[in-house]
Each structure stands twice: as structure tokens, then as C-alpha cells.
mmCIF file of N, CA and C in Angstrom:
data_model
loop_
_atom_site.group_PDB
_atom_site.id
_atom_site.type_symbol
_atom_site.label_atom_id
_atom_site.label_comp_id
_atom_site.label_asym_id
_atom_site.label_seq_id
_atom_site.Cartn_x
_atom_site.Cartn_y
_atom_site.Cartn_z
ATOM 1 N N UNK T 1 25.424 4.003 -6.115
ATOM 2 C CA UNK T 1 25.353 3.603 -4.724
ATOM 3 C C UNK T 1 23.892 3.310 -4.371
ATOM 4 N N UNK T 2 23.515 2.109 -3.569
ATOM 5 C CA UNK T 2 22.154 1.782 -3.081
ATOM 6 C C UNK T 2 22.064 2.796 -1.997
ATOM 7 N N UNK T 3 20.956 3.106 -2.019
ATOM 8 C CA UNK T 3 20.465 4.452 -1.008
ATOM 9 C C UNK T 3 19.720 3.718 0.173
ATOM 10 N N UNK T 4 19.248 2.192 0.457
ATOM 11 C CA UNK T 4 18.302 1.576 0.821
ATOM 12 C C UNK T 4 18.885 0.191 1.234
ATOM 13 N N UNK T 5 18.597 -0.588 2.430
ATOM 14 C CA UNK T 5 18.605 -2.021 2.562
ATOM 15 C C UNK T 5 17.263 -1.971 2.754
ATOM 16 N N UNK T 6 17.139 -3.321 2.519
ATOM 17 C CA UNK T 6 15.759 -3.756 1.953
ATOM 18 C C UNK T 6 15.308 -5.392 2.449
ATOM 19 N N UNK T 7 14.241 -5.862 3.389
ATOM 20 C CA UNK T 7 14.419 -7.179 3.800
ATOM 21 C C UNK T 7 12.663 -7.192 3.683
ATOM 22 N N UNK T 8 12.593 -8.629 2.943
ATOM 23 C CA UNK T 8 11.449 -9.322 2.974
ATOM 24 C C UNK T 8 10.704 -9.821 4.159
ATOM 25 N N UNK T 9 9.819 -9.792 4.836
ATOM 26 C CA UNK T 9 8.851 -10.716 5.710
ATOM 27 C C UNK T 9 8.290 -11.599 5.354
ATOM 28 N N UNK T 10 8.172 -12.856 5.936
ATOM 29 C CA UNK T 10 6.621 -13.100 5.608
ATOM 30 C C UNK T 10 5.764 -13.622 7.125
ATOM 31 N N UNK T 11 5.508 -11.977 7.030
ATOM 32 C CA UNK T 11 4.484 -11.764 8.524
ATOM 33 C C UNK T 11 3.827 -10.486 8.388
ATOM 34 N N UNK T 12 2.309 -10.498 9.171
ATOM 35 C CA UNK T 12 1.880 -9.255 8.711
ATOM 36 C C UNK T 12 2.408 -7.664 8.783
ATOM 37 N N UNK T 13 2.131 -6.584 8.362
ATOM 38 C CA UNK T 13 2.173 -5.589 8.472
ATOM 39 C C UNK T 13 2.593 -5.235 10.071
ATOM 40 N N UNK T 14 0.889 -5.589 10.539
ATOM 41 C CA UNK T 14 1.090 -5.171 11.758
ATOM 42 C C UNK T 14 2.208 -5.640 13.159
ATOM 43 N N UNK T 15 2.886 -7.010 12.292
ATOM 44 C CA UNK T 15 4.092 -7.505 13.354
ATOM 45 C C UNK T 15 4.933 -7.078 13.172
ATOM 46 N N UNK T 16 4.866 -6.999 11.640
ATOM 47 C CA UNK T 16 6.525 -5.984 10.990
ATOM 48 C C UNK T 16 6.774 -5.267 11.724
ATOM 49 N N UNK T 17 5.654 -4.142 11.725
ATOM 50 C CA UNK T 17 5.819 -3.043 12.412
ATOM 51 C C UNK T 17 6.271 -3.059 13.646
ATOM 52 N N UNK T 18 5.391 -3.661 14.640
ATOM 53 C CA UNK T 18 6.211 -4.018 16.291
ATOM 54 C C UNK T 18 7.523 -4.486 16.318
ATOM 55 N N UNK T 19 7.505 -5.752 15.645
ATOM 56 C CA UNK T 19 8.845 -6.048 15.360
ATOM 57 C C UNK T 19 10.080 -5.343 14.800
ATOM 58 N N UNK T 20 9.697 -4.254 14.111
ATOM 59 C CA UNK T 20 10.501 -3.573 13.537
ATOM 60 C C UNK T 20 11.324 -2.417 14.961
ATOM 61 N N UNK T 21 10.171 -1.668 15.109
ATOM 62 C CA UNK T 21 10.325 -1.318 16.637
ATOM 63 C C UNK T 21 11.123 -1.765 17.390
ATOM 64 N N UNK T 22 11.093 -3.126 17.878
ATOM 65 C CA UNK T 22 11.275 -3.724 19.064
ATOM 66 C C UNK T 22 13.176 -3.654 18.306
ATOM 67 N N UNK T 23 13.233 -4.257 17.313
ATOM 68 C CA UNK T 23 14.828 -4.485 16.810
ATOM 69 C C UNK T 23 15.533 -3.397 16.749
ATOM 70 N N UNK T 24 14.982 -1.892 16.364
ATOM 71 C CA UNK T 24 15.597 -0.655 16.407
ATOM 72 C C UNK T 24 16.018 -0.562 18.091
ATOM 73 N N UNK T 25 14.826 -0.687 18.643
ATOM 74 C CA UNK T 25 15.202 -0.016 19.979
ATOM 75 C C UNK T 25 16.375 -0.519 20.743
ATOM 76 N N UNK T 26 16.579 -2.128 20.003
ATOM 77 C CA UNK T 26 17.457 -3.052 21.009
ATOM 78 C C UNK T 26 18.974 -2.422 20.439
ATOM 79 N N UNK T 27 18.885 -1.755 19.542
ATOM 80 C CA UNK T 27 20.055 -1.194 18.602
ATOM 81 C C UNK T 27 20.162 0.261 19.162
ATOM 82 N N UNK T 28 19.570 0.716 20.154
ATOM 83 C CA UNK T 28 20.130 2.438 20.427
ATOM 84 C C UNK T 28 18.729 3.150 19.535
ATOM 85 N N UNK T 29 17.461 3.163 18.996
ATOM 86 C CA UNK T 29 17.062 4.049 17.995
ATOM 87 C C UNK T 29 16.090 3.932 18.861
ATOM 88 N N UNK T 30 15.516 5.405 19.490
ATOM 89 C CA UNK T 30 14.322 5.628 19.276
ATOM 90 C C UNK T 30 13.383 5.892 18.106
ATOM 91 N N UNK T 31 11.784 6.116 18.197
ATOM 92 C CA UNK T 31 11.217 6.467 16.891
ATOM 93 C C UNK T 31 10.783 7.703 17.610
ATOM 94 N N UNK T 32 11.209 8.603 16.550
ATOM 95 C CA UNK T 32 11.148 10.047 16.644
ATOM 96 C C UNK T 32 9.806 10.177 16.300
ATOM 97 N N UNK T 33 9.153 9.735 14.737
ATOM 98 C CA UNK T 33 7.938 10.569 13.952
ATOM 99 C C UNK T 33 7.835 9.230 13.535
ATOM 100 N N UNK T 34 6.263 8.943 13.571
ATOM 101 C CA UNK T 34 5.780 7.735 12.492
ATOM 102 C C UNK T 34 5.141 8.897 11.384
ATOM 103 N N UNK T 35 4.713 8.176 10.630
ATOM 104 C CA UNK T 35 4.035 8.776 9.346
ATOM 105 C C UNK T 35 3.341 8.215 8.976
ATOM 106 N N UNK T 36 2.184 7.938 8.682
ATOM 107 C CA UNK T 36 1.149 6.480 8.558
ATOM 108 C C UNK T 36 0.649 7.408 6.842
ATOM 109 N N UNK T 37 1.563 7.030 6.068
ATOM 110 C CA UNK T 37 1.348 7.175 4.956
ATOM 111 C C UNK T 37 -0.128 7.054 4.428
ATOM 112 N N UNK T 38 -0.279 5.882 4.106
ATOM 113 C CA UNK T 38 -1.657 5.061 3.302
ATOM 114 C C UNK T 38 -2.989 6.592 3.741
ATOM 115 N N UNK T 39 -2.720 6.437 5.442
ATOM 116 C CA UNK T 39 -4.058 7.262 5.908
ATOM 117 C C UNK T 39 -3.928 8.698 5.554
ATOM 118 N N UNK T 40 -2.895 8.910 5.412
ATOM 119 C CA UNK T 40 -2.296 10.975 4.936
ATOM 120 C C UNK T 40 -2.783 11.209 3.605
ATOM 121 N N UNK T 41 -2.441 10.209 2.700
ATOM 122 C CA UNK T 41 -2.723 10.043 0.831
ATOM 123 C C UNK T 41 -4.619 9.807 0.811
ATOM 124 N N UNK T 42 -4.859 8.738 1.567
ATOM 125 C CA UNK T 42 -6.679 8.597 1.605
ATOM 126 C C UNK T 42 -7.280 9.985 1.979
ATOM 127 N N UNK T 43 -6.637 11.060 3.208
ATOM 128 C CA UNK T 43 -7.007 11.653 3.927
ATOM 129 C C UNK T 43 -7.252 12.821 2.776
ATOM 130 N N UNK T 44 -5.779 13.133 2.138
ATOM 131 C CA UNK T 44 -5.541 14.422 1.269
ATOM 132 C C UNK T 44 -5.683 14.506 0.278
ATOM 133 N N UNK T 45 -5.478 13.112 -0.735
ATOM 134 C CA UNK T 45 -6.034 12.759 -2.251
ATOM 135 C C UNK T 45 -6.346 11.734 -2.259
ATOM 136 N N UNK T 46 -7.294 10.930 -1.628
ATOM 137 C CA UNK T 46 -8.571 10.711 -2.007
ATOM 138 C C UNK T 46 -7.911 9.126 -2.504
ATOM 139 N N UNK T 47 -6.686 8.633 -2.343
ATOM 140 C CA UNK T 47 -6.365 7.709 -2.877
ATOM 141 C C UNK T 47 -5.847 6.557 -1.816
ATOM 142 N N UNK T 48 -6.065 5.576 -2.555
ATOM 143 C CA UNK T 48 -5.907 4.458 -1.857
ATOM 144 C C UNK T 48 -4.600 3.639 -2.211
ATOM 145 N N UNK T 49 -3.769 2.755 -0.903
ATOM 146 C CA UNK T 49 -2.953 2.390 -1.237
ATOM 147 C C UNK T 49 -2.494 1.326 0.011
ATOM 148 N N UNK T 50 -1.442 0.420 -0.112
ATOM 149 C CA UNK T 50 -1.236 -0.774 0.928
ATOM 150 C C UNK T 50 -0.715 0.146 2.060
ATOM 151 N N UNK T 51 -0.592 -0.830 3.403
ATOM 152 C CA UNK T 51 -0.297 0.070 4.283
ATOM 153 C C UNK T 51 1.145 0.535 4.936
ATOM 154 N N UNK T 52 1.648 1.744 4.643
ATOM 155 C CA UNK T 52 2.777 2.224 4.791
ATOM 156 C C UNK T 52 3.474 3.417 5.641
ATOM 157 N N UNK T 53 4.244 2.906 6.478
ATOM 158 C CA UNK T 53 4.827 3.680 7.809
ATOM 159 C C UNK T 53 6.338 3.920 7.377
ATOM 160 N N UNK T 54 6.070 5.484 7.611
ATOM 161 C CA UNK T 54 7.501 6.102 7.641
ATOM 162 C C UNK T 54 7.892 5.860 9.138
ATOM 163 N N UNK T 55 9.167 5.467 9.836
ATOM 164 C CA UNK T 55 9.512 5.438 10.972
ATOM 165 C C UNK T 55 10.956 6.673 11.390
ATOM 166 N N UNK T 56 10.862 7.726 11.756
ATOM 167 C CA UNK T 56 11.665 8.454 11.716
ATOM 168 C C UNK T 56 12.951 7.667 12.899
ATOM 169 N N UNK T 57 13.468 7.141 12.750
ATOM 170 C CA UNK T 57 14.360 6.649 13.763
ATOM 171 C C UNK T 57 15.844 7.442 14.357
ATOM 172 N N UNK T 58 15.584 7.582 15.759
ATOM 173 C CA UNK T 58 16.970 8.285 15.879
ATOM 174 C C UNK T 58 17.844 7.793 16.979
ATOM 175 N N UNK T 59 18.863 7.905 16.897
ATOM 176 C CA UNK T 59 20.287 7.256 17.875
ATOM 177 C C UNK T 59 21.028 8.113 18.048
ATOM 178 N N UNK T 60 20.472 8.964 19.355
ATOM 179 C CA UNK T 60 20.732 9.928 19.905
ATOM 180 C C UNK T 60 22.638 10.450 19.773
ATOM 181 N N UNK T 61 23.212 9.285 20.655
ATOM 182 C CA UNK T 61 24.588 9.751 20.661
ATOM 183 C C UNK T 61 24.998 10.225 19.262
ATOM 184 N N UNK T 62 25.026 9.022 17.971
ATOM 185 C CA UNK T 62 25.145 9.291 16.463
ATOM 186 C C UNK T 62 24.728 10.907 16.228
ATOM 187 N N UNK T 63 23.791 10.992 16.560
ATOM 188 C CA UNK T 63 23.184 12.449 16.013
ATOM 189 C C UNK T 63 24.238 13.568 16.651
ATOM 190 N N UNK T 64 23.855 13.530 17.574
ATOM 191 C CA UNK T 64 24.625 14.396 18.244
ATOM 192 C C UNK T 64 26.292 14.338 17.410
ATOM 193 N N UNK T 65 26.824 13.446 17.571
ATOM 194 C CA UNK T 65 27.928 13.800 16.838
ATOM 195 C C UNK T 65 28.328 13.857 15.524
ATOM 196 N N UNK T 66 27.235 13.627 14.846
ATOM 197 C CA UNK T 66 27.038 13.980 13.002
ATOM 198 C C UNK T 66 26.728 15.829 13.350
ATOM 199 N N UNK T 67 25.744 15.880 13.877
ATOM 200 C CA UNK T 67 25.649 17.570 14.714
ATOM 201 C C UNK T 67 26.807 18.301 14.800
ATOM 202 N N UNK T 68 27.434 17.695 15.575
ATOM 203 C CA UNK T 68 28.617 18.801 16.162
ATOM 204 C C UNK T 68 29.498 18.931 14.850
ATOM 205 N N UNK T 69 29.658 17.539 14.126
ATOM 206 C CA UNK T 69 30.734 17.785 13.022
ATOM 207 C C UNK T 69 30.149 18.214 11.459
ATOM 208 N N UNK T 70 28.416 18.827 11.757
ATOM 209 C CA UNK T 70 28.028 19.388 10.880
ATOM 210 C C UNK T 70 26.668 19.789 10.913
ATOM 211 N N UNK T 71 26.156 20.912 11.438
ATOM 212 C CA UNK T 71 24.798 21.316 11.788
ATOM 213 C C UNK T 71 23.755 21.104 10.276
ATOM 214 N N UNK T 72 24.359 21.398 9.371
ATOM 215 C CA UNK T 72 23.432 21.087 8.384
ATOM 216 C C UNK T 72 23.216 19.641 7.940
ATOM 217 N N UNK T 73 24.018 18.626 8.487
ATOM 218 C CA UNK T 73 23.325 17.329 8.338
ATOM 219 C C UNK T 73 21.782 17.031 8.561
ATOM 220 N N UNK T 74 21.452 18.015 9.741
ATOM 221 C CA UNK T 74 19.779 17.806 10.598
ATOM 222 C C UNK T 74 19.381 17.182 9.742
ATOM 223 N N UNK T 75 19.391 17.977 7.866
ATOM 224 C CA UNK T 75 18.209 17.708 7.127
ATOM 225 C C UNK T 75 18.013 16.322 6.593
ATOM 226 N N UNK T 76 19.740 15.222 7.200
ATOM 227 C CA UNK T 76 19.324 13.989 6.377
ATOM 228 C C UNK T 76 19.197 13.044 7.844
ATOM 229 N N UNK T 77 18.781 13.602 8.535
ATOM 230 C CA UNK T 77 18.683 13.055 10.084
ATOM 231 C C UNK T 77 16.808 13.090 10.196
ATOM 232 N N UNK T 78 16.078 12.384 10.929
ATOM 233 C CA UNK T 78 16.508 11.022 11.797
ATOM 234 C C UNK T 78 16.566 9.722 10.481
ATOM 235 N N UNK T 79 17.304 8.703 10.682
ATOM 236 C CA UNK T 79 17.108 7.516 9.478
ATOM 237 C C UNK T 79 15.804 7.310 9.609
ATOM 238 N N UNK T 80 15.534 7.042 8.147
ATOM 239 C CA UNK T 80 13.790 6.919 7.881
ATOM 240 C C UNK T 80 13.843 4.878 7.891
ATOM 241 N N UNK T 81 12.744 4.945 8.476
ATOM 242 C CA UNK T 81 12.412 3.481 8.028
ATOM 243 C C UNK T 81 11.639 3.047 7.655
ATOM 244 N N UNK T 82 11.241 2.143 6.662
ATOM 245 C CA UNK T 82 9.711 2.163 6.114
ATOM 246 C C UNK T 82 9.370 0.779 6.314
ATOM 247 N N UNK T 83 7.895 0.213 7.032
ATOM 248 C CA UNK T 83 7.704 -0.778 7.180
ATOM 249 C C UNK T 83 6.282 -0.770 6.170
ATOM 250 N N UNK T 84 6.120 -1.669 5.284
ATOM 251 C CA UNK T 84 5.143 -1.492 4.049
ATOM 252 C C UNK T 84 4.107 -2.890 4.174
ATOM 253 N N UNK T 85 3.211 -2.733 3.585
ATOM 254 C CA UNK T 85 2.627 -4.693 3.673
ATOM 255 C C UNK T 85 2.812 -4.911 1.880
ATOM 256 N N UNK T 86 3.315 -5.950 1.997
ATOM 257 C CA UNK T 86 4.135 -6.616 0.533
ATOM 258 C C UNK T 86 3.312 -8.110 0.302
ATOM 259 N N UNK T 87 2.017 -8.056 -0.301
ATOM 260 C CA UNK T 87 1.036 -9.376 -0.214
ATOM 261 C C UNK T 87 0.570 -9.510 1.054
ATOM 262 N N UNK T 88 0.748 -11.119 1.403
ATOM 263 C CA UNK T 88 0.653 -11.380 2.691
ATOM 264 C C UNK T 88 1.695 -10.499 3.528
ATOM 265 N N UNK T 89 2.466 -10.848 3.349
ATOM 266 C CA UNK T 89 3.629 -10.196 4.170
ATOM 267 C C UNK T 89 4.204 -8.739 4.374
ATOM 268 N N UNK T 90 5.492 -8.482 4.542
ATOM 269 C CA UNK T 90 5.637 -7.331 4.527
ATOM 270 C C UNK T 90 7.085 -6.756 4.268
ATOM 271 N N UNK T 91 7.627 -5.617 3.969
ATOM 272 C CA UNK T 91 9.245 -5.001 3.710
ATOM 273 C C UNK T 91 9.719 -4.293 4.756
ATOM 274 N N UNK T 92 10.471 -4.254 4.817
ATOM 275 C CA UNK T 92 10.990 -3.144 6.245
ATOM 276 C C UNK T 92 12.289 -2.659 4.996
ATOM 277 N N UNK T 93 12.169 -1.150 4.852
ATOM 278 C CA UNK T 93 13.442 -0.666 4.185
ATOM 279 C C UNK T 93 13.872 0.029 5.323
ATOM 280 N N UNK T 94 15.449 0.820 5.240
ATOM 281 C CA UNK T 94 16.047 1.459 5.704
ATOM 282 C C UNK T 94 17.216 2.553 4.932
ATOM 283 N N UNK T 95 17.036 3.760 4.885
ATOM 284 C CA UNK T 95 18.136 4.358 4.572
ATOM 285 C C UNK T 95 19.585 4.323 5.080
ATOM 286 N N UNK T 96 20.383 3.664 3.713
ATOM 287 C CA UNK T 96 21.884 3.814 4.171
ATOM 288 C C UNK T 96 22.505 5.092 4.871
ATOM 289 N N UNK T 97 22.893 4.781 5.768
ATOM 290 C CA UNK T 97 23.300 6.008 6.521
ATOM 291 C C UNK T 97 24.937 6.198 5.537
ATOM 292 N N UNK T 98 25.655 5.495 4.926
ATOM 293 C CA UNK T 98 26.169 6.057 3.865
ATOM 294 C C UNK T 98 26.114 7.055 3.019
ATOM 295 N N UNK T 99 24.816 7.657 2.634
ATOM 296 C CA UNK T 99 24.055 8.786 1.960
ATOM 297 C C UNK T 99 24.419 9.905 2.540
ATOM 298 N N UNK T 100 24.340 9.873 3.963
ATOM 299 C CA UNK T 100 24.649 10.926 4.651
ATOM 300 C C UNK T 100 26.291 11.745 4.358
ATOM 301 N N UNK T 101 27.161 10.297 4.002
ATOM 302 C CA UNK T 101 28.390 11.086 3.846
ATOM 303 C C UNK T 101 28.507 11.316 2.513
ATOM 304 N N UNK T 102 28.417 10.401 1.524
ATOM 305 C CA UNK T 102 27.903 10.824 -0.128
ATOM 306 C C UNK T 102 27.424 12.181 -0.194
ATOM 307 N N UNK T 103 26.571 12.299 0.011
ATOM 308 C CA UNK T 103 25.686 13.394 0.022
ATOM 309 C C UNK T 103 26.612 14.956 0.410
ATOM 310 N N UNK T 104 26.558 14.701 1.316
ATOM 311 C CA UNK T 104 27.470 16.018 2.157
ATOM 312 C C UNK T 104 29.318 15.848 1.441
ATOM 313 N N UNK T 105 29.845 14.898 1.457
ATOM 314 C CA UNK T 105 31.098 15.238 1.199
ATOM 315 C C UNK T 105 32.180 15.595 2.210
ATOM 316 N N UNK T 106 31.232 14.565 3.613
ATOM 317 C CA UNK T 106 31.930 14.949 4.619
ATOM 318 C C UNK T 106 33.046 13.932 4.943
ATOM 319 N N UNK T 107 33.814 13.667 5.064
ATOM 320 C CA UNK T 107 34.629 12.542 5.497
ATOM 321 C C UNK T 107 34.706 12.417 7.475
ATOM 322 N N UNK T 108 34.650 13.364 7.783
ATOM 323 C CA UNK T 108 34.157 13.790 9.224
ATOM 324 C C UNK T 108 33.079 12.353 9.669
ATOM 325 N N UNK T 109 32.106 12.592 9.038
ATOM 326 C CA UNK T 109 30.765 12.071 9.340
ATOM 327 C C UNK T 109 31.046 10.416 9.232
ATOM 328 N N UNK T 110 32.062 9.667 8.433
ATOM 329 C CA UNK T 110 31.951 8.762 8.278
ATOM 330 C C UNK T 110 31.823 7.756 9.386
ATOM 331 N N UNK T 111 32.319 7.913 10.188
ATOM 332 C CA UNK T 111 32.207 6.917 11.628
ATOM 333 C C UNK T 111 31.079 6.526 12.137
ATOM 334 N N UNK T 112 30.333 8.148 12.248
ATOM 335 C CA UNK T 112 29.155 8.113 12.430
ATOM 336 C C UNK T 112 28.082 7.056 11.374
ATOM 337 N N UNK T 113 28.464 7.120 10.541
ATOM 338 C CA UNK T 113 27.225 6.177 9.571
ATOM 339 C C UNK T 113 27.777 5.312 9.222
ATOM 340 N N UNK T 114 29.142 4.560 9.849
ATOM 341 C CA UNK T 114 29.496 3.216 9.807
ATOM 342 C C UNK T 114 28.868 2.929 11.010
ATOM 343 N N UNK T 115 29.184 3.817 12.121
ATOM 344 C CA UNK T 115 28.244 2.556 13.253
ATOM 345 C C UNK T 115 26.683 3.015 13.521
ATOM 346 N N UNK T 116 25.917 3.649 13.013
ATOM 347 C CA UNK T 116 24.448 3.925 12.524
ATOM 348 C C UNK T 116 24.480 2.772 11.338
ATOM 349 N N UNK T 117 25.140 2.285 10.768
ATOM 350 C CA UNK T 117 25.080 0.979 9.547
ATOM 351 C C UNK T 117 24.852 -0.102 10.167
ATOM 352 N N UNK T 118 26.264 -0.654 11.019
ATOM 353 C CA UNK T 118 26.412 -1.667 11.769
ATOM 354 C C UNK T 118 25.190 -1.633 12.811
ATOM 355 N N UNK T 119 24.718 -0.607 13.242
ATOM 356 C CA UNK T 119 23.188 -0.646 14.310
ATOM 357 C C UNK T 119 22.024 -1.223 13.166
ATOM 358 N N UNK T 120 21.835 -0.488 11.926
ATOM 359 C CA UNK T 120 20.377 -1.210 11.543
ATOM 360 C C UNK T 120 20.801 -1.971 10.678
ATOM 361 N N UNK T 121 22.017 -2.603 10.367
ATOM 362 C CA UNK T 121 22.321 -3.953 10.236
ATOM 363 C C UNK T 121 21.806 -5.175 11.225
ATOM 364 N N UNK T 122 22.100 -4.771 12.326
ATOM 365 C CA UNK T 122 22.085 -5.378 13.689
ATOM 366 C C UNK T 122 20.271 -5.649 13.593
ATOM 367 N N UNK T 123 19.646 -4.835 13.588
ATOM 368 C CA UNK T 123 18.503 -4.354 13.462
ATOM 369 C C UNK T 123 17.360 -5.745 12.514
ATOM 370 N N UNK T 124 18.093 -5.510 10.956
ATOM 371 C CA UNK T 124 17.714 -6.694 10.117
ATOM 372 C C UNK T 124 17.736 -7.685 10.134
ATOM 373 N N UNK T 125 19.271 -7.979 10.780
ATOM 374 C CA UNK T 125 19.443 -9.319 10.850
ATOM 375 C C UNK T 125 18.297 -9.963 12.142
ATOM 376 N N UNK T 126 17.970 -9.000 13.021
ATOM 377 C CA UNK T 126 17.068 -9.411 14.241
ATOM 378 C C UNK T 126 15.892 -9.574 13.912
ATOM 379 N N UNK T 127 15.682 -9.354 13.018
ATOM 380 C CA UNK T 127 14.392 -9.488 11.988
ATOM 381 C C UNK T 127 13.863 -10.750 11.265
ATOM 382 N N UNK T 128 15.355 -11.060 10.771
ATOM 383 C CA UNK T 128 15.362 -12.326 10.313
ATOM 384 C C UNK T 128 14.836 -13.420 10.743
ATOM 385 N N UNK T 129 15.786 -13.076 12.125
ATOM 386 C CA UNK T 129 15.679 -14.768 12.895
ATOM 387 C C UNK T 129 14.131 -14.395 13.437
#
């Protein structure tokens, strides 16, 4: 099973990123936690690398009811999103919210990460155009 959708840019980093934003939010997701990778790795080992944002994304109602029908999901909650610079351009990944039910073995949960799918589906394709 792919753990990841995965879409090419060719626009910088720094639009990805807004842009990336702007398409979650129009989909229900706030951003919970950024993570500004590149600067954490320079900061702590000394190493260098292109520039890369974890986007903790969350869709409140979804959560809440992956929650109720299983408190230990939290740990694969909020969907991560990663907006990276790829050359000129840039990647925006996303974790399949599929994983969530793989993972757990919940059949419960499935609704929930069909329409958390269909949202950062929604999401990519807004990306596109």
C-alpha cells in the first residue's frame, strides 16, 4: 500500500507553501504544527539540506470522530504534509489517511479517512490548476 500522494510543482518553495495552505484550508484543515525541518537539522546537526516543512494538518470534525471511535488513533493524527523545494520547483506530499485504518485494523475509522482522502484529494487537485 502507498503510504503517500505525491504532486510535482513547478513553483517556488515559498508559493508551494502558501499555496499549499491556502488549498488545505479551503478543504476543512487547519495547520496545527509547522516543522521547518532544513532549520531544526542545521540548528542540531550541523547539516545542511533543501528546504522542508512538515505541515501538521487537522480537520477538526474528522478527528473528533476517528477520537470517539478510537482514542489511540491521536498518535496517527494530525495528517502530516510536507511541502519540500524539488530544483526549481517544489513537492507537496501527503499522508494517506488510509494508513490510519491499515494500521489500526479499525474498520470503524474507515469513513473517516475516505472523506479526510476525498478532502486532500480536493486539496491537490487545487494545486494543480
Amino acid at each position: 500500500m502507498e503510504y503517500r500522494r505525491t504532486l510535482d510543482l513547478d513553483v517556488p518553495f515559498p508559493e508551494a507553501v502558501t499555496r499549499t495552505k491556502e488549498a488545505l484550508a479551503e478543504q476543512g484543515f487547519g495547520i496545527l504544527t509547522e516543522i521547518d525541518v532544513q532549520a531544526t537539522l542545521r540548528q542540531k546537526r550541523g547539516v545542511e539540506m533543501e528546504p522542508y516543512l512538515i505541515l501538521g494538518a487537522c480537520a477538526p470534525d474528522l478527528a473528533q470522530q476517528a477520537l470517539e471511535a478510537d482514542r489511540g488513533v491521536g498518535v496517527l493524527l494530525p495528517c502530516n504534509v510536507v511541502v519540500s523545494q524539488a530544483g526549481d520547483g517544489s513537492t507537496v506530499q501527503v499522508l494517506d489517511p488510509q494508513t490510519m485504518v491499515s494500521m489500526t485494523g479499525r474498520p470503524e475509522l474507515q469513513p473517516m479517512a475516505d472523506e479526510a482522502g476525498r478532502r486532500l484529494d480536493a486539496a491537490l487537485a487545487a494545486l494543480r490548476s
